[in-house]
CSV table of C-alpha atoms and ligand atoms in Angstrom, one decimal:
chain,number,residue,atom,x,y,z
Y,6,MET,CA,-4.6,102.8,158.1
Y,7,LYS,CA,-3.1,100.0,156.0
Y,8,SER,CA,-4.7,96.6,156.3
Y,9,VAL,CA,-4.2,93.2,154.6
Y,10,VAL,CA,-7.7,92.4,153.3
Y,11,ILE,CA,-8.8,89.1,151.7
Y,12,GLU,CA,-11.5,90.6,149.5
Y,13,GLN,CA,-12.6,87.2,148.4
Y,14,PRO,CA,-10.9,83.8,148.1
Y,15,GLY,CA,-7.7,84.2,146.2
Y,16,GLU,CA,-7.7,88.1,146.3
Y,17,LEU,CA,-5.3,89.7,148.8
Y,18,VAL,CA,-5.0,93.4,148.8
Y,19,LEU,CA,-3.2,96.0,151.0
Y,20,ALA,CA,-6.1,98.3,151.6
Y,21,ASP,CA,-6.5,101.8,153.1
Y,22,ARG,CA,-9.2,101.6,155.7
Y,23,PRO,CA,-10.6,104.1,158.2
Y,24,LEU,CA,-9.1,103.9,161.7
Y,25,PRO,CA,-11.6,101.7,163.7
Y,26,GLN,CA,-13.1,103.1,166.9
Y,27,PRO,CA,-13.3,100.8,169.9
Y,28,ALA,CA,-16.8,100.1,171.3
Y,29,ALA,CA,-17.5,99.8,175.0
Y,30,GLY,CA,-15.4,97.0,176.5
Y,31,GLU,CA,-12.9,97.1,173.6
Y,32,VAL,CA,-9.4,98.4,173.1
Y,33,ARG,CA,-7.6,99.4,170.0
Y,34,ILE,CA,-4.1,98.1,169.4
Y,35,LYS,CA,-1.4,99.7,167.4
Y,36,VAL,CA,0.0,96.5,165.9
Y,37,HIS,CA,3.8,96.3,165.8
Y,38,TYR,CA,4.4,92.6,164.8
Y,39,ALA,CA,2.2,89.8,163.6
Y,40,SER,CA,3.0,86.2,162.5
Y,41,ILE,CA,1.7,84.1,159.7
Y,42,CYS,CA,-0.1,80.9,160.4
Y,43,GLY,CA,-1.4,78.2,158.0
Y,44,SER,CA,-4.9,79.2,158.7
Y,45,ASP,CA,-4.2,82.7,157.3
Y,46,VAL,CA,-3.2,81.0,154.0
Y,47,HIS,CA,-6.3,78.9,154.2
Y,48,ILE,CA,-8.5,82.0,154.3
Y,49,TRP,CA,-6.7,83.5,151.4
Y,50,ARG,CA,-7.1,80.3,149.4
Y,51,GLY,CA,-10.8,80.0,150.4
Y,52,HIS,CA,-10.2,76.8,152.4
Y,53,ASN,CA,-11.5,78.0,155.7
Y,54,PRO,CA,-15.2,77.2,156.1
Y,55,PHE,CA,-15.7,79.8,158.8
Y,56,ALA,CA,-14.2,82.8,157.1
Y,57,ARG,CA,-16.5,85.6,155.8
Y,58,TYR,CA,-15.2,88.0,153.2
Y,59,PRO,CA,-13.9,90.7,152.9
Y,60,ARG,CA,-11.7,90.0,155.9
Y,61,VAL,CA,-8.6,91.5,157.5
Y,62,ILE,CA,-6.7,88.3,158.4
Y,63,GLY,CA,-4.2,87.7,161.2
Y,64,HIS,CA,-4.8,86.2,164.6
Y,65,GLU,CA,-1.2,86.2,166.0
Y,66,PHE,CA,-0.3,89.8,166.8
Y,67,PHE,CA,1.4,92.1,169.3
Y,68,GLY,CA,1.1,95.8,169.8
Y,69,VAL,CA,0.4,98.7,172.2
Y,70,ILE,CA,-3.1,99.8,173.3
Y,71,ASP,CA,-3.6,103.2,171.8
Y,72,ALA,CA,-7.3,103.8,172.5
Y,73,VAL,CA,-10.0,102.4,174.7
Y,74,GLY,CA,-13.8,102.3,174.2
Y,75,PRO,CA,-16.4,104.0,176.5
Y,76,ASP,CA,-16.5,102.6,180.0
Y,77,THR,CA,-13.2,100.8,179.4
Y,78,ASP,CA,-10.2,101.2,181.8
Y,79,ALA,CA,-8.2,104.1,180.4
Y,80,ARG,CA,-5.2,103.1,182.5
Y,81,ARG,CA,-4.5,100.4,179.9
Y,82,LEU,CA,-3.4,103.0,177.3
Y,83,GLY,CA,0.2,102.4,176.4
Y,84,GLN,CA,0.2,98.8,177.6
Y,85,ARG,CA,2.1,96.2,175.5
Y,86,VAL,CA,-0.3,93.4,174.8
Y,87,ALA,CA,-0.6,90.0,173.0
Y,88,VAL,CA,-4.1,89.4,171.8
Y,89,ASP,CA,-6.1,86.2,172.4
Y,90,PRO,CA,-8.1,85.7,169.2
Y,91,VAL,CA,-10.8,83.6,170.9
Y,92,VAL,CA,-13.9,85.8,171.5
Y,93,SER,CA,-16.6,84.0,173.4
Y,94,CYS,CA,-20.1,84.8,174.9
Y,95,GLY,CA,-19.2,83.8,178.5
Y,96,HIS,CA,-22.5,82.1,179.3
Y,97,CYS,CA,-23.2,79.2,177.0
Y,98,TYR,CA,-22.4,75.6,178.2
Y,99,PRO,CA,-18.8,75.4,176.9
Y,100,CYS,CA,-18.1,78.9,178.2
Y,101,ARG,CA,-19.5,78.0,181.7
Y,102,VAL,CA,-17.2,74.9,181.9
Y,103,GLY,CA,-14.1,76.9,180.9
Y,104,ARG,CA,-14.0,76.0,177.2
Y,105,PRO,CA,-14.6,79.4,175.5
Y,106,ASN,CA,-12.6,78.1,172.5
Y,107,VAL,CA,-15.7,76.1,171.5
Y,108,CYS,CA,-18.3,78.7,172.5
Y,109,GLN,CA,-21.6,78.2,170.8
Y,110,THR,CA,-21.2,81.6,169.2
Y,111,LEU,CA,-17.4,81.5,168.9
Y,112,GLN,CA,-15.8,84.4,167.0
Y,113,VAL,CA,-12.1,84.2,166.1
Y,114,ILE,CA,-10.3,87.5,165.5
Y,115,GLY,CA,-8.8,87.3,162.0
Y,116,VAL,CA,-11.4,84.7,160.9
Y,117,HIS,CA,-14.9,85.8,161.9
Y,118,ARG,CA,-13.9,89.4,162.6
Y,119,ASP,CA,-11.1,91.7,161.4
Y,120,GLY,CA,-7.6,90.7,162.6
Y,121,GLY,CA,-4.1,91.9,163.1
Y,122,PHE,CA,-2.4,92.1,159.7
Y,123,SER,CA,-3.2,95.8,160.0
Y,124,GLU,CA,-1.7,98.9,161.5
Y,125,TYR,CA,-4.5,98.9,164.0
Y,126,ALA,CA,-6.9,96.2,165.3
Y,127,LEU,CA,-9.8,96.1,167.8
Y,128,ALA,CA,-10.2,93.4,170.5
Y,129,PRO,CA,-12.2,93.0,173.7
Y,130,ALA,CA,-10.2,94.4,176.5
Y,131,ALA,CA,-10.1,91.0,178.3
Y,132,ASN,CA,-8.5,89.5,175.2
Y,133,ALA,CA,-5.5,91.9,175.3
Y,134,HIS,CA,-3.0,90.3,177.7
Y,135,PRO,CA,-0.3,92.5,179.2
Y,136,LEU,CA,3.3,91.4,178.7
Y,137,PRO,CA,6.2,91.6,181.0
Y,138,PRO,CA,9.3,93.5,179.7
Y,139,SER,CA,11.2,90.2,179.4
Y,140,VAL,CA,9.0,89.2,176.4
Y,141,PRO,CA,10.4,91.2,173.5
Y,142,ASP,CA,8.2,92.9,170.9
Y,143,LYS,CA,9.5,90.8,168.0
Y,144,LEU,CA,8.5,87.5,169.6
Y,145,ALA,CA,5.3,88.5,171.5
Y,146,SER,CA,3.0,87.5,168.6
Y,147,LEU,CA,4.2,83.9,169.2
Y,148,VAL,CA,2.3,83.6,172.4
Y,149,GLU,CA,-0.7,82.5,170.4
Y,150,PRO,CA,0.9,79.5,168.6
Y,151,PHE,CA,2.3,78.3,171.9
Y,152,THR,CA,-1.2,78.4,173.4
Y,153,ILE,CA,-2.2,75.6,170.9
Y,154,ALA,CA,0.5,73.4,172.4
Y,155,ALA,CA,-0.6,74.5,175.9
Y,156,ASN,CA,-4.2,73.6,175.2
Y,157,ILE,CA,-3.5,70.1,173.9
Y,158,THR,CA,-0.9,69.3,176.6
Y,159,ALA,CA,-3.4,70.4,179.3
Y,160,PHE,CA,-5.6,67.5,178.1
Y,161,LEU,CA,-2.7,65.0,177.7
Y,162,GLN,CA,-1.1,65.7,181.1
Y,163,PRO,CA,2.5,64.7,180.0
Y,164,GLN,CA,4.7,63.0,182.5
Y,165,PRO,CA,8.5,62.9,182.5
Y,166,GLN,CA,8.5,59.2,181.9
Y,167,ASP,CA,6.3,59.4,178.9
Y,168,VAL,CA,7.6,58.4,175.5
Y,169,ALA,CA,6.1,61.1,173.4
Y,170,LEU,CA,5.7,61.0,169.6
Y,171,ILE,CA,4.8,64.1,167.6
Y,172,TYR,CA,3.7,63.8,164.0
Y,173,GLY,CA,4.8,66.9,162.0
Y,174,ALA,CA,7.7,69.3,162.7
Y,175,GLY,CA,5.9,72.4,161.4
Y,176,PRO,CA,5.1,75.3,163.8
Y,177,MET,CA,2.5,73.3,165.8
Y,178,GLY,CA,4.9,70.3,166.2
Y,179,LEU,CA,7.8,72.5,167.2
Y,180,THR,CA,5.8,74.4,169.8
Y,181,ALA,CA,4.6,71.0,171.1
Y,182,ILE,CA,8.2,69.7,171.4
Y,183,GLN,CA,9.3,72.8,173.3
Y,184,VAL,CA,6.3,72.5,175.7
Y,185,LEU,CA,6.8,68.8,176.3
Y,186,LYS,CA,10.6,69.3,177.0
Y,187,GLY,CA,10.7,72.7,178.7
Y,188,VAL,CA,7.5,72.7,180.7
Y,189,TYR,CA,6.7,69.1,181.4
Y,190,GLY,CA,10.3,67.6,181.3
Y,191,VAL,CA,9.3,64.7,179.1
Y,192,GLN,CA,12.5,62.7,178.7
Y,193,GLN,CA,11.9,61.1,175.3
Y,194,VAL,CA,10.3,63.2,172.6
Y,195,LEU,CA,10.3,61.5,169.2
Y,196,VAL,CA,9.3,63.5,166.1
Y,197,VAL,CA,8.4,62.2,162.6
Y,198,ASP,CA,8.2,64.3,159.4
Y,199,ARG,CA,8.9,63.9,155.7
Y,200,LEU,CA,11.3,66.9,155.3
Y,201,PRO,CA,14.9,66.6,156.5
Y,202,GLU,CA,15.1,70.4,157.1
Y,203,ARG,CA,12.1,70.2,159.4
Y,204,LEU,CA,13.6,67.3,161.3
Y,205,THR,CA,16.7,69.4,161.8
Y,206,LEU,CA,14.5,72.2,163.2
Y,207,ALA,CA,12.8,69.6,165.5
Y,208,GLN,CA,16.2,68.7,166.9
Y,209,GLU,CA,17.1,72.3,167.4
Y,210,ASN,CA,13.8,72.7,169.3
Y,211,GLY,CA,14.6,69.8,171.6
Y,212,ALA,CA,13.5,66.6,170.0
Y,213,ASP,CA,15.5,63.6,171.3
Y,214,ARG,CA,15.0,61.4,168.2
Y,215,VAL,CA,13.7,62.2,164.7
Y,216,PHE,CA,12.4,59.9,162.0
Y,217,ASN,CA,11.9,60.6,158.3
Y,218,ASN,CA,8.9,58.6,157.1
Y,219,SER,CA,9.1,59.7,153.4
Y,220,GLU,CA,10.4,56.3,152.3
Y,221,ILE,CA,10.4,53.9,155.2
Y,222,ALA,CA,7.2,53.6,157.3
Y,223,LEU,CA,7.6,54.9,160.9
Y,224,ALA,CA,6.6,51.5,162.4
Y,225,ALA,CA,9.6,49.9,160.8
Y,226,GLN,CA,11.9,52.5,162.3
Y,227,LEU,CA,10.5,52.5,165.9
Y,228,GLU,CA,11.8,49.0,166.5
Y,229,GLY,CA,9.1,48.1,168.9
Y,230,VAL,CA,9.1,51.4,170.9
Y,231,GLN,CA,5.5,52.1,171.8
Y,232,PRO,CA,4.8,55.8,172.4
Y,233,THR,CA,2.7,56.5,175.5
Y,234,LEU,CA,1.6,60.0,174.3
Y,235,ILE,CA,1.1,61.0,170.7
Y,236,ILE,CA,0.3,64.4,169.2
Y,237,ASP,CA,-0.9,64.7,165.6
Y,238,ALA,CA,0.5,68.0,164.6
Y,239,ALA,CA,0.7,67.0,160.9
Y,240,CYS,CA,-3.1,66.9,160.8
Y,241,HIS,CA,-3.5,64.3,158.0
Y,242,PRO,CA,-6.6,62.2,158.3
Y,243,ALA,CA,-4.6,59.0,157.8
Y,244,ILE,CA,-2.5,59.5,160.9
Y,245,LEU,CA,-5.0,58.5,163.6
Y,246,ALA,CA,-5.1,54.9,162.5
Y,247,GLU,CA,-1.3,54.6,162.4
Y,248,ALA,CA,-1.0,56.4,165.8
Y,249,ALA,CA,-3.4,53.9,167.4
Y,250,ALA,CA,-1.5,51.0,165.9
Y,251,LEU,CA,1.9,52.3,167.2
Y,252,ALA,CA,0.7,53.5,170.6
Y,253,SER,CA,1.4,51.7,173.9
Y,254,PRO,CA,-1.7,50.3,175.7
Y,255,ALA,CA,-3.1,53.0,177.9
Y,256,ALA,CA,-1.6,55.8,175.7
Y,257,ARG,CA,-3.2,59.2,175.1
Y,258,ILE,CA,-3.5,60.6,171.6
Y,259,GLY,CA,-4.1,64.3,170.9
Y,260,LEU,CA,-5.5,65.5,167.6
Y,261,LEU,CA,-5.1,69.0,166.2
Y,262,GLY,CA,-6.2,68.4,162.6
Y,263,PHE,CA,-9.2,70.1,161.1
Y,264,SER,CA,-9.6,68.1,157.8
Y,265,GLY,CA,-13.1,67.5,156.5
Y,266,GLU,CA,-12.0,64.2,155.0
Y,267,PRO,CA,-13.2,61.0,156.8
Y,268,CYS,CA,-10.5,58.9,158.6
Y,269,SER,CA,-11.0,55.2,159.0
Y,270,ILE,CA,-10.3,53.4,162.3
Y,271,THR,CA,-11.9,50.4,164.0
Y,272,GLN,CA,-13.3,50.5,167.5
Y,273,GLN,CA,-11.0,47.6,168.3
Y,274,ALA,CA,-7.9,49.6,167.4
Y,275,LEU,CA,-8.8,52.1,170.2
Y,276,THR,CA,-10.6,50.0,172.7
Y,277,SER,CA,-8.3,47.0,172.8
Y,278,LYS,CA,-5.5,49.2,174.2
Y,279,GLU,CA,-8.0,51.5,176.0
Y,280,LEU,CA,-6.5,54.5,174.3
Y,281,SER,CA,-7.6,58.0,175.3
Y,282,LEU,CA,-8.3,60.4,172.4
Y,283,PHE,CA,-8.3,64.1,173.0
Y,284,THR,CA,-9.1,66.9,170.5
Y,285,SER,CA,-8.1,70.5,170.9
Y,286,ARG,CA,-9.1,73.6,169.1
Y,287,LEU,CA,-7.4,77.0,169.5
Y,288,ASN,CA,-7.0,77.7,173.2
Y,289,SER,CA,-9.0,78.2,176.4
Y,290,HIS,CA,-7.6,81.0,178.5
Y,291,ARG,CA,-4.0,79.9,178.0
Y,292,PHE,CA,-2.4,83.3,177.3
Y,293,PRO,CA,-1.4,84.0,180.9
Y,294,GLN,CA,0.2,80.6,181.2
Y,295,VAL,CA,2.2,80.8,178.0
Y,296,ILE,CA,3.3,84.4,178.9
Y,297,ALA,CA,4.6,83.0,182.2
Y,298,TRP,CA,6.4,80.2,180.5
Y,299,MET,CA,8.2,82.7,178.2
Y,300,GLU,CA,9.0,84.9,181.2
Y,301,GLN,CA,10.5,82.0,183.0
Y,302,GLY,CA,12.5,80.9,180.0
Y,303,LEU,CA,10.8,77.5,179.7
Y,304,ILE,CA,10.1,78.0,176.0
Y,305,GLN,CA,12.2,79.7,173.3
Y,306,PRO,CA,10.0,81.4,170.7
Y,307,GLN,CA,13.0,82.7,168.9
Y,308,LYS,CA,13.8,79.2,167.7
Y,309,LEU,CA,10.7,79.2,165.5
Y,310,VAL,CA,11.4,82.5,163.6
Y,311,THR,CA,12.9,82.2,160.2
Y,312,HIS,CA,11.8,85.4,158.3
Y,313,PHE,CA,10.7,89.1,158.8
Y,314,PHE,CA,8.8,91.1,156.2
Y,315,PRO,CA,7.2,94.5,156.2
Y,316,LEU,CA,3.4,94.6,156.2
Y,317,ALA,CA,3.4,95.8,152.5
Y,318,GLU,CA,5.0,92.5,151.5
Y,319,THR,CA,2.5,90.3,153.2
Y,320,ALA,CA,1.5,88.5,149.9
Y,321,ARG,CA,5.2,87.7,149.2
Y,322,ALA,CA,5.6,86.5,152.8
Y,323,MET,CA,2.5,84.3,152.7
Y,324,THR,CA,3.5,82.8,149.4
Y,325,LEU,CA,7.0,81.9,150.7
Y,326,PHE,CA,5.4,80.4,153.9
Y,327,GLU,CA,3.0,78.4,151.8
Y,328,GLN,CA,5.5,77.2,149.1
Y,329,ASP,CA,8.7,76.7,151.1
Y,330,PRO,CA,8.2,74.6,154.2
Y,331,ARG,CA,11.8,73.5,154.0
Y,332,THR,CA,13.1,77.0,154.9
Y,333,CYS,CA,10.1,78.6,156.5
Y,334,CYS,CA,8.8,78.2,160.0
Y,335,LYS,CA,7.4,81.3,161.6
Y,336,VAL,CA,7.3,84.2,159.1
Y,337,MET,CA,6.8,87.5,160.9
Y,338,LEU,CA,5.3,90.8,159.7
Y,339,GLN,CA,6.5,94.1,160.9
Y,340,MET,CA,4.1,97.0,160.7
Y,341,ALA,CA,6.3,100.0,160.9
C,10,ZN,ZN1,-2.4,80.3,164.2
C,11,ZN,ZN1,-20.1,80.9,174.9
């Protein structure tokens, strides 16, 4: 089978690999579509501290179960599935309290183990979530990026009367807009980014007001509006301090960034307004919820898709995704 392998940082090859055999409790998926995420590029560039090489990347993928391991339900053969990349132990403290995404021995498919930029991939049977016919093949890999928004909003508990502010109109910001508007009915969703093309996409995804902070600071443009809910989907370490300064008293702030750089903020900036700070990593069992949202038409994954490439052109697709944030949002890979 053909697989996209990062042999070592900087070295991406389309390799011929033996067809993997599912172990007990696992299924094998014939992958049809996958989508590129920033973290795939980080593994390629050697910027992901968790990645081990060589690695088949890809954690957003869709396909059909074509083999099951010993003692695994054979009735699942032929099932269309989206794969949750979070593989957890099930018995450590975070797993016991429903937070498998921060399992003590967390393994992420496409990061710690081989992923879905491949003609076939293995996953624990429980991670392969069946899809209703109303979720089309071409869009099914986008369940995963929406689970990121599902996870942070589960902490933030958005209310219709919230004034929400989202930093960043990349894929994470756009999924957050859609979830705040379509699922939670938040009446005012404000979005800030530095690229006008991305702000146009934000409006197409439901943003009520957009702000370009490339030249004029956001504070000067908000004219005293104090957001009650803020999501940092731009993930720059400088944002938290600004968000705390702009936030309404009693606001909630959600952080999605994974930078190793320190960020500087005083206790007073948080405590004087009694701000709540939530962090969110990957997703905790959010696949069924997002699949239901898609089925009910509450979110529109097609609005994120800008490009399709065949698997053989993954390097070109990832380069475009990396270098051209003005025209790229979700770049999709088609296996066959
Ligand atoms: Zn991702
Ligand atoms: Zn665990």
